[in-house]
CSV table of C-alpha atoms in Angstrom, one decimal:
chain,number,residue,atom,x,y,z
A,1,UNK,CA,-46.7,15.9,-57.9
A,2,UNK,CA,-47.5,19.8,-58.5
A,3,UNK,CA,-46.6,21.8,-61.3
A,4,UNK,CA,-44.2,24.4,-61.0
A,5,UNK,CA,-45.6,28.0,-60.9
A,6,UNK,CA,-44.3,29.8,-64.2
A,7,UNK,CA,-44.4,32.7,-62.6
A,8,UNK,CA,-42.3,31.9,-59.6
A,9,UNK,CA,-40.1,30.4,-61.4
A,10,UNK,CA,-39.4,32.9,-63.5
A,11,UNK,CA,-38.7,35.2,-60.8
A,12,UNK,CA,-36.4,32.4,-59.5
A,13,UNK,CA,-34.5,32.1,-62.3
A,14,UNK,CA,-34.1,36.6,-62.5
A,15,UNK,CA,-32.7,36.8,-58.8
A,16,UNK,CA,-30.1,33.8,-60.1
A,17,UNK,CA,-29.6,36.3,-63.4
A,18,UNK,CA,-28.8,39.3,-60.8
A,19,UNK,CA,-26.7,37.2,-59.1
A,20,UNK,CA,-24.6,36.6,-61.6
A,21,UNK,CA,-24.2,40.6,-61.9
A,22,UNK,CA,-26.0,41.0,-65.1
A,23,UNK,CA,-28.8,43.0,-65.8
A,24,UNK,CA,-32.1,41.2,-66.8
A,25,UNK,CA,-33.2,44.1,-68.1
A,26,UNK,CA,-30.4,44.7,-70.9
A,27,UNK,CA,-29.0,47.8,-72.7
A,28,UNK,CA,-28.4,49.1,-76.1
A,29,UNK,CA,-27.6,46.4,-78.8
A,30,UNK,CA,-27.1,46.9,-82.4
A,31,UNK,CA,-27.8,44.5,-84.8
A,32,UNK,CA,-25.8,44.1,-87.9
A,33,UNK,CA,-28.8,42.4,-90.3
A,34,UNK,CA,-32.3,41.1,-89.5
A,35,UNK,CA,-33.3,37.2,-90.3
A,36,UNK,CA,-35.1,37.8,-93.4
A,37,UNK,CA,-31.8,39.6,-95.3
A,38,UNK,CA,-29.7,36.3,-93.8
A,39,UNK,CA,-31.8,33.9,-95.0
A,40,UNK,CA,-32.9,35.5,-98.7
A,41,UNK,CA,-28.9,36.6,-99.1
A,42,UNK,CA,-27.1,33.4,-97.5
A,43,UNK,CA,-24.7,33.0,-100.3
A,44,UNK,CA,-23.6,36.6,-99.4
A,45,UNK,CA,-23.4,36.5,-95.9
A,46,UNK,CA,-22.1,32.5,-95.2
A,47,UNK,CA,-19.2,32.4,-92.9
A,48,UNK,CA,-19.2,36.5,-91.7
A,49,UNK,CA,-20.2,37.8,-88.5
A,50,UNK,CA,-23.7,39.2,-88.0
A,51,UNK,CA,-24.9,40.4,-85.1
A,52,UNK,CA,-28.9,39.6,-84.5
A,53,UNK,CA,-31.4,40.3,-81.6
A,54,UNK,CA,-34.9,39.1,-80.9
A,55,UNK,CA,-37.4,37.4,-78.8
A,56,UNK,CA,-37.1,33.5,-78.5
A,57,UNK,CA,-39.6,31.3,-79.3
A,58,UNK,CA,-38.0,27.7,-79.0
A,59,UNK,CA,-34.8,26.2,-76.9
A,60,UNK,CA,-33.9,23.0,-77.5
A,61,UNK,CA,-31.6,21.7,-75.1
A,62,UNK,CA,-28.7,19.3,-75.8
A,63,UNK,CA,-26.4,19.6,-72.6
A,64,UNK,CA,-23.4,21.6,-73.4
A,65,UNK,CA,-24.9,22.8,-75.8
A,66,UNK,CA,-28.5,24.7,-76.8
A,67,UNK,CA,-30.2,25.4,-80.3
A,68,UNK,CA,-32.5,27.8,-79.9
A,69,UNK,CA,-35.2,30.2,-82.3
A,70,UNK,CA,-34.7,33.4,-82.7
A,71,UNK,CA,-37.9,35.8,-83.8
A,72,UNK,CA,-37.4,39.5,-84.9
A,73,UNK,CA,-39.7,41.4,-87.2
A,74,UNK,CA,-38.6,39.8,-90.3
A,75,UNK,CA,-38.9,36.5,-89.5
A,76,UNK,CA,-37.3,33.6,-87.7
A,77,UNK,CA,-33.5,31.9,-87.8
A,78,UNK,CA,-32.0,29.0,-85.8
A,79,UNK,CA,-29.1,29.8,-83.0
A,80,UNK,CA,-26.3,27.2,-81.9
A,81,UNK,CA,-24.9,28.2,-78.6
A,82,UNK,CA,-22.1,26.0,-77.5
A,83,UNK,CA,-20.5,26.2,-74.2
A,84,UNK,CA,-17.1,26.3,-75.4
A,85,UNK,CA,-18.0,29.0,-78.0
A,86,UNK,CA,-19.4,31.1,-75.2
A,87,UNK,CA,-17.7,30.9,-72.5
A,88,UNK,CA,-18.6,29.4,-69.0
A,89,UNK,CA,-20.6,32.9,-67.5
A,90,UNK,CA,-22.5,33.4,-70.8
A,91,UNK,CA,-23.6,29.5,-70.7
A,92,UNK,CA,-24.4,29.3,-67.0
A,93,UNK,CA,-26.9,32.7,-68.0
A,94,UNK,CA,-28.2,30.9,-70.8
A,95,UNK,CA,-29.5,28.3,-68.2
A,96,UNK,CA,-31.6,30.8,-66.4
A,97,UNK,CA,-32.9,32.2,-70.0
A,98,UNK,CA,-36.2,30.7,-71.5
A,99,UNK,CA,-38.6,30.9,-74.3
A,100,UNK,CA,-40.1,34.5,-74.7
A,101,UNK,CA,-36.9,36.4,-73.4
A,102,UNK,CA,-35.2,38.7,-75.3
A,103,UNK,CA,-31.5,37.8,-76.8
A,104,UNK,CA,-29.0,39.6,-78.8
A,105,UNK,CA,-26.3,37.2,-80.5
A,106,UNK,CA,-23.2,37.8,-82.9
A,107,UNK,CA,-21.4,34.9,-84.3
A,108,UNK,CA,-20.8,33.4,-87.8
A,109,UNK,CA,-23.6,32.4,-90.0
A,110,UNK,CA,-23.7,29.3,-91.6
A,111,UNK,CA,-25.6,25.9,-91.8
A,112,UNK,CA,-25.9,22.9,-90.0
A,113,UNK,CA,-25.4,19.3,-91.4
A,114,UNK,CA,-29.1,19.0,-92.0
A,115,UNK,CA,-28.4,22.2,-94.1
A,116,UNK,CA,-30.6,24.6,-91.4
A,117,UNK,CA,-29.1,28.4,-91.7
A,118,UNK,CA,-28.0,28.8,-88.1
A,119,UNK,CA,-26.2,31.6,-86.5
A,120,UNK,CA,-23.3,29.5,-84.9
A,121,UNK,CA,-22.9,32.3,-81.8
A,122,UNK,CA,-19.8,32.9,-80.1
A,123,UNK,CA,-21.4,36.0,-78.1
A,124,UNK,CA,-24.6,35.9,-75.9
A,125,UNK,CA,-26.2,38.7,-74.3
A,126,UNK,CA,-29.8,39.4,-72.1
A,127,UNK,CA,-31.5,42.1,-73.6
A,128,UNK,CA,-34.9,41.5,-71.3
A,129,UNK,CA,-36.3,38.4,-69.5
A,130,UNK,CA,-39.5,38.1,-69.7
A,131,UNK,CA,-41.3,37.4,-66.4
A,132,UNK,CA,-44.4,35.7,-67.8
A,133,UNK,CA,-44.8,32.7,-70.4
A,134,UNK,CA,-45.6,33.4,-74.1
A,135,UNK,CA,-49.5,31.6,-74.7
A,136,UNK,CA,-49.1,28.4,-76.3
A,137,UNK,CA,-49.3,29.5,-79.8
A,138,UNK,CA,-52.7,27.3,-81.0
A,139,UNK,CA,-54.6,27.2,-77.2
A,140,UNK,CA,-53.2,30.5,-75.6
A,141,UNK,CA,-54.4,32.6,-78.6
A,142,UNK,CA,-57.3,30.5,-79.3
A,143,UNK,CA,-59.6,32.9,-77.6
A,144,UNK,CA,-59.9,35.9,-80.2
A,145,UNK,CA,-61.1,38.4,-77.5
A,146,UNK,CA,-57.5,37.7,-76.4
A,147,UNK,CA,-56.1,39.0,-79.4
A,148,UNK,CA,-57.9,42.1,-79.6
A,149,UNK,CA,-57.1,42.8,-75.7
A,150,UNK,CA,-53.6,41.9,-75.6
A,151,UNK,CA,-52.3,42.8,-79.3
A,152,UNK,CA,-48.8,42.3,-78.4
A,153,UNK,CA,-49.1,38.9,-77.7
A,154,UNK,CA,-50.9,38.2,-80.9
A,155,UNK,CA,-48.2,40.1,-82.6
A,156,UNK,CA,-45.5,37.7,-81.1
A,157,UNK,CA,-47.6,34.3,-82.1
A,158,UNK,CA,-49.3,35.6,-84.8
A,159,UNK,CA,-46.9,36.5,-87.9
A,160,UNK,CA,-49.8,36.5,-90.3
A,161,UNK,CA,-51.8,39.3,-88.0
A,162,UNK,CA,-47.6,40.8,-87.4
A,163,UNK,CA,-47.7,40.9,-91.5
A,164,UNK,CA,-51.3,42.9,-91.9
A,165,UNK,CA,-50.1,45.5,-89.9
A,166,UNK,CA,-46.8,46.0,-91.2
A,167,UNK,CA,-48.8,46.2,-94.9
A,168,UNK,CA,-51.2,48.5,-92.9
A,169,UNK,CA,-48.3,50.9,-93.1
A,170,UNK,CA,-47.1,50.2,-96.1
A,171,UNK,CA,-50.7,50.7,-97.9
A,172,UNK,CA,-51.0,54.5,-96.0
A,173,UNK,CA,-47.4,55.2,-96.8
A,174,UNK,CA,-48.6,54.8,-100.8
A,175,UNK,CA,-51.8,56.8,-100.3
A,176,UNK,CA,-49.7,59.9,-98.8
A,177,UNK,CA,-46.8,59.3,-101.8
A,178,UNK,CA,-49.8,59.4,-104.7
A,179,UNK,CA,-51.4,62.3,-102.9
A,180,UNK,CA,-47.7,64.3,-102.5
A,181,UNK,CA,-47.1,63.4,-106.0
A,182,UNK,CA,-50.3,65.1,-107.2
A,183,UNK,CA,-49.2,68.4,-105.3
A,184,UNK,CA,-52.1,67.4,-102.3
A,185,UNK,CA,-50.8,69.1,-98.9
A,186,UNK,CA,-51.3,67.4,-95.6
A,187,UNK,CA,-53.1,69.6,-93.0
A,188,UNK,CA,-54.1,69.2,-89.6
A,189,UNK,CA,-57.7,70.6,-88.2
A,190,UNK,CA,-59.4,70.1,-85.0
A,191,UNK,CA,-60.3,67.3,-83.4
A,192,UNK,CA,-62.4,68.3,-80.7
A,193,UNK,CA,-65.1,71.1,-82.2
A,194,UNK,CA,-67.7,73.4,-80.9
A,195,UNK,CA,-70.0,72.1,-83.5
A,196,UNK,CA,-70.5,68.6,-85.0
A,197,UNK,CA,-70.0,68.5,-88.8
A,198,UNK,CA,-68.9,66.6,-91.7
A,199,UNK,CA,-71.3,63.7,-91.5
A,200,UNK,CA,-74.6,62.6,-90.3
A,201,UNK,CA,-73.6,60.8,-86.8
A,202,UNK,CA,-73.9,60.8,-83.2
A,203,UNK,CA,-70.9,62.4,-81.5
A,204,UNK,CA,-68.9,62.0,-78.6
A,205,UNK,CA,-69.0,65.1,-76.2
A,206,UNK,CA,-66.3,66.1,-73.5
A,207,UNK,CA,-66.1,69.3,-71.9
A,208,UNK,CA,-63.2,72.0,-71.6
A,209,UNK,CA,-63.2,72.8,-67.4
A,210,UNK,CA,-61.2,76.1,-68.0
A,211,UNK,CA,-63.6,77.3,-70.7
A,212,UNK,CA,-66.8,75.5,-69.6
A,213,UNK,CA,-67.4,74.2,-73.0
A,214,UNK,CA,-68.8,71.3,-74.4
A,215,UNK,CA,-67.2,70.0,-77.3
A,216,UNK,CA,-67.3,67.2,-79.4
A,217,UNK,CA,-64.9,65.0,-80.9
A,218,UNK,CA,-64.7,65.1,-84.5
A,219,UNK,CA,-67.2,63.2,-86.6
A,220,UNK,CA,-65.0,64.5,-89.9
A,221,UNK,CA,-62.5,67.1,-91.0
A,222,UNK,CA,-64.7,68.4,-94.1
A,223,UNK,CA,-65.7,71.7,-93.0
A,224,UNK,CA,-62.1,72.6,-91.5
A,225,UNK,CA,-60.6,71.6,-95.1
A,226,UNK,CA,-63.4,73.7,-97.1
A,227,UNK,CA,-62.3,76.6,-95.0
A,228,UNK,CA,-58.6,75.5,-96.2
A,229,UNK,CA,-59.9,75.8,-99.6
A,230,UNK,CA,-61.4,79.5,-99.3
A,231,UNK,CA,-58.1,80.3,-97.7
A,232,UNK,CA,-56.4,79.2,-100.9
A,233,UNK,CA,-55.3,75.6,-100.2
A,234,UNK,CA,-56.5,74.3,-103.7
A,235,UNK,CA,-55.3,70.6,-102.9
A,236,UNK,CA,-55.6,69.5,-99.3
A,237,UNK,CA,-56.0,66.3,-97.4
A,238,UNK,CA,-56.0,64.8,-93.9
A,239,UNK,CA,-55.4,61.4,-92.8
A,240,UNK,CA,-56.5,61.1,-89.1
A,241,UNK,CA,-58.7,59.8,-86.8
A,242,UNK,CA,-62.6,60.4,-86.7
A,243,UNK,CA,-64.9,59.0,-84.0
A,244,UNK,CA,-68.7,58.5,-84.1
A,245,UNK,CA,-70.6,57.5,-80.9
A,246,UNK,CA,-72.4,54.5,-82.3
A,247,UNK,CA,-72.3,50.5,-82.9
A,248,UNK,CA,-69.8,48.2,-83.0
A,249,UNK,CA,-69.8,45.4,-85.3
A,250,UNK,CA,-67.3,43.3,-87.8
A,251,UNK,CA,-67.2,46.6,-89.9
A,252,UNK,CA,-67.2,49.8,-87.3
A,253,UNK,CA,-65.1,50.7,-84.6
A,254,UNK,CA,-66.0,54.1,-82.5
A,255,UNK,CA,-62.4,55.4,-83.6
A,256,UNK,CA,-61.7,55.0,-87.2
A,257,UNK,CA,-58.8,56.2,-89.6
A,258,UNK,CA,-60.6,58.7,-92.5
A,259,UNK,CA,-58.7,59.8,-95.4
A,260,UNK,CA,-60.4,63.1,-96.5
A,261,UNK,CA,-59.0,65.1,-99.9
A,262,UNK,CA,-60.3,68.2,-101.6
A,263,UNK,CA,-59.3,69.7,-104.7
A,264,UNK,CA,-60.1,73.1,-106.1
A,265,UNK,CA,-62.0,73.4,-109.7
A,266,UNK,CA,-62.1,69.8,-109.6
A,267,UNK,CA,-65.3,67.4,-109.1
A,268,UNK,CA,-66.7,64.3,-108.5
A,269,UNK,CA,-65.7,62.9,-111.8
A,270,UNK,CA,-61.9,64.0,-111.0
A,271,UNK,CA,-62.7,61.8,-107.2
A,272,UNK,CA,-63.5,59.2,-109.1
A,273,UNK,CA,-60.4,59.2,-111.2
A,274,UNK,CA,-58.0,59.8,-108.1
A,275,UNK,CA,-59.7,57.3,-106.0
A,276,UNK,CA,-59.3,54.7,-108.4
A,277,UNK,CA,-55.8,55.2,-109.2
A,278,UNK,CA,-55.0,56.0,-105.4
A,279,UNK,CA,-56.4,52.3,-104.9
A,280,UNK,CA,-54.6,50.3,-107.6
A,281,UNK,CA,-51.4,52.0,-107.1
A,282,UNK,CA,-51.5,50.5,-103.3
A,283,UNK,CA,-52.4,47.0,-105.3
A,284,UNK,CA,-49.5,47.6,-107.4
A,285,UNK,CA,-46.8,48.6,-104.8
A,286,UNK,CA,-47.7,46.6,-101.7
A,287,UNK,CA,-49.6,43.6,-102.9
A,288,UNK,CA,-47.7,43.3,-106.3
A,289,UNK,CA,-51.3,42.7,-108.1
A,290,UNK,CA,-54.8,43.3,-108.3
A,291,UNK,CA,-56.5,40.4,-107.3
A,292,UNK,CA,-57.0,39.5,-103.2
A,293,UNK,CA,-59.2,37.1,-101.9
A,294,UNK,CA,-61.6,38.1,-99.4
A,295,UNK,CA,-64.4,36.5,-97.3
A,296,UNK,CA,-64.0,33.5,-99.4
A,297,UNK,CA,-64.4,35.8,-102.7
A,298,UNK,CA,-61.9,37.0,-105.4
A,299,UNK,CA,-62.0,40.7,-105.7
A,300,UNK,CA,-60.4,41.9,-108.6
A,301,UNK,CA,-59.3,45.6,-108.6
A,302,UNK,CA,-58.2,45.8,-112.2
A,303,UNK,CA,-59.3,49.1,-113.7
A,304,UNK,CA,-61.4,50.5,-115.1
A,305,UNK,CA,-64.3,50.0,-112.3
A,306,UNK,CA,-67.7,49.7,-113.1
A,307,UNK,CA,-70.0,52.9,-112.9
A,308,UNK,CA,-73.4,52.5,-112.3
A,309,UNK,CA,-76.2,55.0,-111.4
A,310,UNK,CA,-78.2,54.7,-107.9
A,311,UNK,CA,-81.6,54.6,-109.3
A,312,UNK,CA,-80.9,51.9,-111.7
A,313,UNK,CA,-79.5,49.9,-108.6
A,314,UNK,CA,-83.0,50.6,-107.1
A,315,UNK,CA,-84.6,49.4,-110.3
A,316,UNK,CA,-82.8,46.3,-110.9
A,317,UNK,CA,-82.8,45.0,-107.3
A,318,UNK,CA,-86.1,46.4,-106.1
A,319,UNK,CA,-87.9,46.1,-108.9
A,320,UNK,CA,-89.6,49.1,-108.8
A,321,UNK,CA,-89.9,52.5,-110.4
A,322,UNK,CA,-87.6,55.0,-107.7
A,323,UNK,CA,-89.8,57.6,-108.0
A,324,UNK,CA,-93.1,55.9,-107.2
A,325,UNK,CA,-93.7,56.6,-103.6
A,326,UNK,CA,-96.0,54.0,-103.1
A,327,UNK,CA,-94.1,51.4,-104.6
A,328,UNK,CA,-90.8,52.5,-102.7
A,329,UNK,CA,-92.7,52.1,-99.3
A,330,UNK,CA,-93.9,49.1,-100.1
A,331,UNK,CA,-90.7,47.5,-101.2
A,332,UNK,CA,-89.2,48.3,-98.3
A,333,UNK,CA,-92.1,46.7,-96.1
A,334,UNK,CA,-91.5,43.5,-98.1
A,335,UNK,CA,-88.0,44.0,-97.1
A,336,UNK,CA,-89.1,43.7,-93.2
A,337,UNK,CA,-88.5,47.2,-92.7
A,338,UNK,CA,-90.1,48.0,-88.7
A,339,UNK,CA,-89.8,51.8,-89.8
A,340,UNK,CA,-90.4,53.8,-92.8
A,341,UNK,CA,-89.1,57.2,-92.7
A,342,UNK,CA,-91.4,59.7,-93.7
A,343,UNK,CA,-89.0,61.5,-96.5
A,344,UNK,CA,-88.9,59.9,-99.9
A,345,UNK,CA,-85.2,59.6,-100.6
A,346,UNK,CA,-84.6,58.4,-97.0
A,347,UNK,CA,-86.8,55.5,-98.2
A,348,UNK,CA,-84.5,55.0,-101.2
A,349,UNK,CA,-81.9,54.6,-99.1
A,350,UNK,CA,-83.1,52.2,-96.9
A,351,UNK,CA,-84.2,50.3,-99.7
A,352,UNK,CA,-80.8,50.5,-101.4
A,353,UNK,CA,-79.1,49.6,-97.9
A,354,UNK,CA,-81.4,46.7,-97.9
A,355,UNK,CA,-81.8,44.8,-101.2
A,356,UNK,CA,-78.8,46.5,-102.9
A,357,UNK,CA,-75.2,47.2,-101.3
A,358,UNK,CA,-74.4,43.2,-100.6
A,359,UNK,CA,-74.9,42.5,-104.2
A,360,UNK,CA,-72.1,45.0,-104.9
A,361,UNK,CA,-68.7,42.5,-104.9
A,362,UNK,CA,-66.5,43.9,-107.4
A,363,UNK,CA,-65.5,47.8,-107.2
A,364,UNK,CA,-68.3,49.8,-108.1
A,365,UNK,CA,-68.9,53.7,-108.3
A,366,UNK,CA,-72.4,54.2,-107.8
A,367,UNK,CA,-73.5,57.8,-109.1
A,368,UNK,CA,-76.0,60.5,-108.3
A,369,UNK,CA,-78.0,59.8,-105.2
A,370,UNK,CA,-81.5,61.2,-103.7
A,371,UNK,CA,-80.0,65.3,-102.9
A,372,UNK,CA,-81.8,64.7,-99.1
A,373,UNK,CA,-79.0,62.6,-98.2
A,374,UNK,CA,-76.6,65.2,-99.0
A,375,UNK,CA,-76.7,68.6,-97.4
A,376,UNK,CA,-73.0,69.1,-98.5
A,377,UNK,CA,-73.0,68.5,-101.7
A,378,UNK,CA,-73.6,69.8,-105.0
A,379,UNK,CA,-77.3,68.7,-107.1
A,380,UNK,CA,-77.3,67.9,-110.6
A,381,UNK,CA,-78.1,70.7,-113.0
A,382,UNK,CA,-80.5,68.7,-115.2
A,383,UNK,CA,-82.0,67.1,-112.1
A,384,UNK,CA,-82.0,68.8,-108.7
A,385,UNK,CA,-83.5,65.7,-106.8
A,386,UNK,CA,-80.0,63.9,-107.1
A,387,UNK,CA,-76.5,65.2,-105.9
A,388,UNK,CA,-73.4,64.7,-108.1
A,389,UNK,CA,-71.9,62.1,-105.4
A,390,UNK,CA,-70.3,58.5,-105.6
A,391,UNK,CA,-69.7,55.9,-103.3
A,392,UNK,CA,-67.2,53.5,-103.9
A,393,UNK,CA,-68.4,49.8,-103.0
A,394,UNK,CA,-66.6,46.9,-102.6
A,395,UNK,CA,-67.5,43.4,-101.3
A,396,UNK,CA,-71.0,44.7,-100.6
A,397,UNK,CA,-69.1,47.5,-97.9
A,398,UNK,CA,-68.9,51.1,-98.4
A,399,UNK,CA,-65.6,52.6,-98.7
A,400,UNK,CA,-65.0,55.8,-100.1
A,401,UNK,CA,-67.5,58.8,-100.6
A,402,UNK,CA,-67.4,61.7,-102.7
A,403,UNK,CA,-69.0,64.9,-103.7
A,404,UNK,CA,-68.9,68.1,-105.8
A,405,UNK,CA,-69.0,70.2,-103.0
A,406,UNK,CA,-71.4,72.8,-102.8
A,407,UNK,CA,-70.0,76.1,-102.7
A,408,UNK,CA,-73.6,78.3,-102.6
A,409,UNK,CA,-73.7,79.7,-99.0
A,410,UNK,CA,-77.3,80.0,-99.0
A,411,UNK,CA,-78.3,76.7,-100.8
A,412,UNK,CA,-75.9,75.3,-97.5
A,413,UNK,CA,-77.9,77.5,-94.8
A,414,UNK,CA,-81.0,75.9,-96.1
A,415,UNK,CA,-79.9,72.8,-96.2
A,416,UNK,CA,-78.6,72.9,-92.7
A,417,UNK,CA,-82.0,74.3,-91.3
A,418,UNK,CA,-83.8,71.5,-93.1
A,419,UNK,CA,-81.1,68.9,-91.5
A,420,UNK,CA,-82.0,70.9,-88.1
A,421,UNK,CA,-85.5,70.5,-88.3
A,422,UNK,CA,-85.5,67.1,-88.9
A,423,UNK,CA,-83.4,66.7,-85.5
A,424,UNK,CA,-81.3,63.9,-84.7
A,425,UNK,CA,-78.1,63.9,-82.1
A,426,UNK,CA,-76.0,64.7,-85.2
A,427,UNK,CA,-76.7,67.9,-85.5
A,428,UNK,CA,-76.2,68.8,-81.7
A,429,UNK,CA,-78.8,71.4,-82.6
A,430,UNK,CA,-76.4,73.8,-83.8
A,431,UNK,CA,-76.0,75.4,-87.0
A,432,UNK,CA,-72.6,76.5,-88.1
A,433,UNK,CA,-72.3,79.9,-88.7
A,434,UNK,CA,-68.4,80.1,-88.8
A,435,UNK,CA,-68.2,77.8,-91.8
A,436,UNK,CA,-71.1,79.8,-93.3
A,437,UNK,CA,-69.5,82.8,-93.3
A,438,UNK,CA,-66.2,80.7,-94.8
A,439,UNK,CA,-68.9,80.1,-97.3
A,440,UNK,CA,-69.9,83.7,-97.9
A,441,UNK,CA,-65.9,84.9,-98.9
A,442,UNK,CA,-66.0,82.4,-101.6
A,443,UNK,CA,-65.0,78.8,-101.9
A,444,UNK,CA,-63.6,78.1,-105.5
A,445,UNK,CA,-65.9,74.7,-107.2
A,446,UNK,CA,-64.4,71.6,-105.7
A,447,UNK,CA,-64.7,68.3,-105.6
A,448,UNK,CA,-63.8,66.0,-102.4
A,449,UNK,CA,-63.9,62.4,-101.0
A,450,UNK,CA,-63.6,60.3,-98.3
A,451,UNK,CA,-61.5,57.0,-98.0
A,452,UNK,CA,-62.4,54.7,-95.0
A,453,UNK,CA,-59.0,53.2,-94.2
A,454,UNK,CA,-59.8,50.4,-91.9
A,455,UNK,CA,-61.8,49.1,-94.6
A,456,UNK,CA,-59.5,49.8,-97.3
A,457,UNK,CA,-57.0,47.7,-95.0
A,458,UNK,CA,-59.2,45.0,-94.5
A,459,UNK,CA,-59.9,44.6,-98.1
A,460,UNK,CA,-56.5,44.4,-99.1
A,461,UNK,CA,-55.1,42.2,-96.3
A,462,UNK,CA,-57.9,39.6,-96.7
A,463,UNK,CA,-59.4,40.8,-93.3
A,464,UNK,CA,-63.0,40.3,-92.9
A,465,UNK,CA,-63.2,42.2,-89.6
A,466,UNK,CA,-62.3,45.2,-88.8
A,467,UNK,CA,-60.9,44.4,-85.5
A,468,UNK,CA,-57.9,42.7,-87.1
A,469,UNK,CA,-56.6,45.8,-89.2
A,470,UNK,CA,-57.0,48.1,-85.5
A,471,UNK,CA,-54.1,47.2,-83.2
A,472,UNK,CA,-56.2,47.6,-79.9
A,473,UNK,CA,-59.9,47.9,-81.0
A,474,UNK,CA,-62.6,49.0,-78.4
A,475,UNK,CA,-64.0,46.3,-76.7
A,476,UNK,CA,-66.1,46.3,-73.7
A,477,UNK,CA,-63.7,45.9,-70.5
A,478,UNK,CA,-64.0,42.3,-68.5
A,479,UNK,CA,-64.5,41.6,-65.2
A,480,UNK,CA,-61.4,42.5,-63.5
A,481,UNK,CA,-59.9,44.3,-66.3
């Protein structure tokens, strides 16, 4: 015997619902409570009438009575629907309702004989007839790619995933609150820029037809935020999208969320204090503690965090004198590098990425990087080969990057010109003269910092893939999509 086509069966029930004079796609319905409140405060609400709305995730038929599970954003609760309580018309409608449909109910909160918290319904309303069935929880969503491509199904079936995105929202709210309490002003700067700047990365290119102008999706908002420092906005931040036309991995998505913060009259030590305070505040308010599990390891965000110099880490893990160029090149070759950079600072960075980064499991501020790596950063007054920069590493992953900002327009021009001579797609072969003009009007000494929001959320939710914390990550299209 052939199994009935579930899509055809749902269409048939859709028409039957219309024959009953019911709109299968509902109207406004106002819930009085959510499921978690009713369960957590049962004694307070027992015996009272409540109204709930949500999606049916289970249906158990007992003739003239039915038990259903209703799921809303806060959880699930059992419904008890009896023909004599909701009436013949509503019960006939209920015969055409299936798992996946969205409904509203009103009734009295109580417990069954088995002690299950239940809404004993007196009114039942169809709010949306689902024309496709939900995937089976463990079979239909076993395909990880399906979870990312059809996130709506993942959110319905996977409450852990649902919780991750609620937690992401809470993390971002807390970050904003800390900055606002400190007097920072949130601003918005252009996402389409005529010259890409603020980071070494390959940009996405687009074209403005009316102006006949090539534009670039921003790789960072840094240069525009620094213009605002020139204009007198002494504490500014932006939390928004950045775009980099580079590889995709468990730690990289071409479209990602970045927090950038700038404070006049500060330096990178102030940014370290701010970074630690932001993350610790998030741990306290969102997680309720400093310890999290990530990739099978416990991460402890309890302050204060370790601070260690970049060169000391190279000495410790590569076993070389960082300023010995021959030894550094030999160490990189031993590590299996196929190409050796021509400039020594970039050799050191390759060594750092290859033999040091994955050793930095607990929160660690890495200080004072080789100067050539950071053309927008001020050098140390007692050692011009190094920059006043830190990176925050957790679980072998860079989470934050901060500078004492360079505000000398002549040195900034030299650094930009040197970067252009090196070439590379990240520069687009252009010098940002407008930014240099702004610096010539005087930018106060400042500290600046960027925090990768997606990576921070990964760590604080125990998600080892960035795709698990971005609602709609970029994926290669499947044939037929």
